[in-house]
Backbone as numpy.savetxt, mean C-alpha at the origin, in Angstrom:
# Nx Ny Nz CAx CAy CAz Cx Cy Cz
12.05 -5.26 -6.70 11.99 -4.48 -5.29 12.25 -3.02 -6.09
11.88 -2.17 -5.21 12.49 -0.90 -6.24 13.59 -0.23 -6.26
13.84 0.67 -7.09 15.28 1.49 -7.44 15.80 1.85 -6.02
17.55 1.78 -5.92 17.82 2.55 -4.18 17.76 3.37 -4.22
17.63 4.43 -5.63 17.40 5.82 -5.44 16.28 6.31 -4.36
14.95 5.56 -4.74 13.67 6.03 -3.99 14.24 5.95 -2.66
14.59 5.28 -2.34 15.10 5.43 -0.85 15.22 6.82 -0.20
16.24 7.56 -1.22 16.85 9.04 -0.79 16.05 10.22 -0.81
14.85 9.60 -0.86 13.67 10.70 -1.05 12.88 10.67 0.26
12.97 9.65 1.13 12.63 9.46 2.54 12.87 10.71 3.38
12.14 11.70 3.76 11.96 12.43 4.57 11.51 12.82 5.99
10.92 12.34 6.45 10.37 12.09 7.49 9.25 11.06 8.33
9.65 10.70 8.99 8.79 9.65 9.90 7.11 10.21 10.28
6.12 9.32 9.54 4.75 9.83 10.38 4.18 8.64 11.31
4.67 7.95 11.36 4.42 6.97 12.16 5.19 5.70 12.07
5.81 5.35 13.59 6.67 4.14 14.17 5.99 3.61 15.47
5.59 2.15 14.87 5.09 1.54 16.15 4.51 0.56 15.67
3.84 -0.51 16.66 3.05 -1.44 16.48 1.60 -1.23 16.87
0.81 -1.41 15.69 -0.27 -1.13 16.55 -1.36 -1.87 15.18
-2.45 -2.36 15.69 -3.49 -2.94 14.69 -4.12 -1.78 13.84
-4.52 -0.57 14.58 -5.22 0.42 13.69 -4.42 1.77 14.00
-4.23 2.12 12.74 -3.44 3.23 12.58 -3.70 4.34 11.44
-3.60 5.54 11.92 -4.64 6.32 11.07 -3.65 8.12 10.94
-3.26 7.88 9.74 -2.89 9.19 9.39 -3.55 10.28 8.35
-4.40 11.35 8.87 -5.55 11.71 7.90 -5.15 12.59 6.95
-4.23 13.42 7.13 -3.44 14.00 5.95 -1.78 14.13 5.88
-1.22 14.02 4.57 0.33 13.57 4.12 0.60 14.87 3.26
1.12 15.57 3.69 1.81 16.81 2.98 2.24 16.65 1.21
1.68 16.97 0.39 2.11 16.56 -0.64 1.63 15.20 -1.19
0.70 14.78 -0.84 0.29 13.14 -1.13 1.52 12.44 -1.41
2.57 12.62 -1.22 3.45 11.53 -1.09 3.97 10.51 0.00
4.51 9.26 0.22 4.72 8.67 1.43 4.97 7.30 0.85
5.84 6.82 2.06 6.18 5.70 1.79 5.96 5.01 2.96
5.44 3.69 2.70 5.10 2.69 3.89 5.63 1.12 4.04
6.28 0.87 5.24 7.04 -0.03 5.21 6.54 -1.09 6.17
5.78 -2.13 6.17 5.13 -2.85 7.39 5.13 -4.44 7.43
5.73 -5.03 8.17 5.94 -6.43 8.83 4.75 -6.74 9.47
4.89 -8.18 9.07 3.41 -8.77 9.51 4.53 -9.98 10.26
4.02 -9.76 11.56 4.23 -10.91 12.88 3.49 -12.53 12.21
2.53 -12.55 11.76 1.80 -13.36 10.90 0.92 -13.41 10.32
0.46 -14.40 9.53 -0.27 -13.84 7.98 -1.48 -13.82 8.53
-2.19 -12.63 7.96 -3.44 -12.19 8.44 -4.22 -11.33 7.48
-5.17 -11.32 7.34 -6.25 -10.39 6.49 -6.07 -8.96 6.84
-6.01 -8.01 5.98 -6.11 -6.48 6.30 -6.69 -5.56 5.49
-7.05 -4.67 5.66 -7.59 -3.56 4.55 -6.67 -2.07 5.38
-6.13 -1.89 3.53 -5.25 -0.63 4.03 -5.63 0.83 3.12
-6.20 1.76 3.56 -6.41 2.76 2.44 -5.15 3.20 2.07
-5.30 3.27 1.12 -3.49 4.43 -0.13 -3.91 5.76 -0.03
-5.11 5.92 -0.57 -5.49 6.82 -1.09 -6.82 7.51 -0.91
-7.28 8.74 -0.54 -9.07 8.60 -0.57 -8.78 10.24 -0.07
-10.35 10.81 -1.04 -10.25 11.70 -1.22 -11.72 11.69 -1.98
-12.39 12.70 -2.09 -13.74 13.29 -2.07 -13.96 12.79 -3.64
-12.86 12.67 -4.93 -12.87 11.50 -5.67 -12.79 10.46 -6.08
-11.95 9.85 -5.22 -11.10 8.52 -5.31 -11.14 7.76 -4.04
-11.12 6.39 -4.06 -10.28 5.36 -3.27 -9.28 4.17 -3.70
-8.22 4.68 -3.33 -7.60 3.09 -3.52 -7.01 2.90 -2.31
-6.90 0.93 -2.40 -7.08 0.34 -0.92 -6.13 -0.59 -1.46
-5.61 -1.60 -0.20 -4.77 -2.49 -0.44 -5.55 -3.60 0.47
-5.98 -4.48 0.14 -6.71 -5.97 0.67 -6.34 -6.76 0.76
-6.30 -7.80 1.92 -5.83 -8.99 1.93 -7.14 -9.98 2.38
-7.77 -10.93 1.91 -8.56 -11.87 2.11 -7.72 -13.22 2.02
-7.54 -14.09 2.57 -7.56 -15.58 2.08 -5.48 -15.58 1.65
-5.50 -16.00 0.36 -4.54 -15.82 -0.50 -4.90 -14.85 -1.64
-5.44 -13.81 -1.46 -5.78 -12.82 -2.33 -5.35 -11.66 -1.92
-4.44 -11.06 -2.36 -3.97 -9.57 -1.98 -3.95 -8.83 -2.96
-5.55 -7.43 -3.08 -5.76 -6.45 -4.01 -5.10 -5.03 -4.08
-4.95 -4.62 -5.20 -5.37 -2.91 -5.07 -6.84 -2.75 -5.83
-7.65 -2.27 -5.02 -8.91 -1.69 -5.10 -8.70 -0.21 -5.85
-9.62 0.20 -6.43 -9.85 1.36 -6.63 -11.08 1.87 -6.71
-11.93 2.62 -6.72 -13.30 2.97 -6.87 -13.02 4.81 -7.26
-14.16 4.88 -8.04 -13.76 6.50 -8.16 -12.85 6.59 -9.23
-11.53 6.04 -9.54 -10.76 7.29 -10.46 -11.34 6.27 -11.62
-10.52 6.99 -12.86 -10.44 6.48 -14.45 -11.37 5.67 -14.47
-11.45 4.69 -14.17 -12.14 3.35 -14.04 -12.55 2.72 -12.71
-13.74 2.63 -12.27 -14.37 2.14 -11.14 -14.39 0.72 -11.19
-14.29 0.71 -9.55 -14.39 -0.74 -9.41 -13.31 -1.71 -10.18
-12.41 -1.59 -9.97 -11.03 -1.84 -10.77 -10.04 -2.87 -9.78
-9.92 -3.86 -9.72 -9.30 -5.46 -8.85 -7.76 -5.43 -9.63
-6.49 -4.87 -8.73 -5.24 -6.00 -9.34 -5.38 -7.24 -8.20
-5.23 -8.37 -8.57 -5.01 -9.43 -7.50 -3.66 -10.10 -7.95
-3.10 -10.32 -6.68 -1.93 -11.19 -6.40 -2.06 -12.40 -5.65
-1.71 -13.26 -6.02 -1.83 -14.68 -5.75 -0.73 -14.82 -4.63
-0.87 -14.33 -3.31 0.26 -14.99 -2.65 -0.18 -15.67 -1.43
0.73 -16.77 -0.91 0.31 -17.68 -0.26 0.12 -16.95 1.01
1.45 -15.93 1.47 2.01 -15.40 2.81 2.53 -14.18 2.62
1.55 -12.83 3.26 2.14 -11.74 3.32 2.89 -11.35 4.15
4.21 -11.43 4.41 5.22 -11.03 5.61 5.65 -9.79 5.36
5.53 -8.74 4.28 6.63 -7.50 4.41 5.63 -6.74 3.27
5.52 -5.34 3.71 4.88 -4.79 2.02 6.05 -3.37 2.43
6.18 -2.95 0.66 6.50 -2.02 0.95 5.54 -0.88 -0.31
5.38 0.24 -0.19 3.89 0.89 -0.38 4.63 1.94 -0.70
4.61 2.53 -1.74 4.88 3.94 -2.33 3.80 4.75 -3.04
3.66 5.71 -2.31 2.40 6.79 -3.46 2.61 7.79 -3.21
2.94 8.27 -4.95 3.37 9.60 -5.42 2.12 10.36 -6.28
1.47 11.08 -5.14 -0.01 11.75 -5.76 -0.78 10.34 -6.72
-0.47 10.56 -8.11 -1.65 9.68 -8.78 -0.96 8.48 -8.64
0.52 8.09 -8.54 0.89 7.11 -8.89 1.09 5.94 -7.51
0.65 4.52 -7.41 0.73 3.98 -6.22 1.87 2.61 -6.80
2.73 1.92 -6.01 3.28 0.53 -6.00 3.14 0.29 -4.84
3.06 -1.16 -5.20 3.19 -2.20 -3.42 3.89 -3.27 -4.50
5.42 -3.46 -3.52 5.79 -4.33 -3.29 5.53 -5.28 -2.20
5.12 -6.52 -2.25 4.90 -7.70 -1.72 6.03 -9.06 -1.25
6.57 -8.53 0.13 7.36 -9.92 0.38 9.04 -9.65 -0.69
8.90 -8.28 -0.36 10.55 -8.61 -0.97 10.60 -8.50 -2.76
9.26 -8.16 -3.45 8.85 -8.78 -4.86 8.58 -9.96 -5.29
8.12 -10.53 -4.10 7.45 -11.76 -4.41 5.93 -11.60 -5.56
5.58 -10.64 -5.40 4.02 -9.79 -6.42 4.33 -8.76 -5.77
4.24 -7.96 -7.02 4.42 -6.05 -7.50 3.39 -5.80 -7.58
2.49 -4.71 -7.44 1.43 -4.21 -8.08 1.43 -2.61 -8.41
0.97 -1.93 -9.33 1.14 -0.90 -9.19 -0.32 0.06 -9.93
-0.71 1.01 -9.69 -2.03 1.77 -9.98 -1.47 3.11 -10.05
């Protein structure tokens, strides 16, 4: 689980609701936190960071959940977590650092 102090940095809500497709075009300061709860196990593709130079995404297909990067220092990098079912995600993005906590710490990844 993230250190408790990080929650004190949460400033404003960008989106709250229930939807299959959500798009937030730009986030001031390139820093954000996302908490996502899934009602059922499902495959997904979430763009975490995207600009002219790079892409960082979180993708789940079956049992494989991956942080995928393109155009960063190294291209086509995949960090894979073997989690049977993803029910809860916490995502922290701070400019160039991305941290993902799956199911309250069952798996953790950063890029």
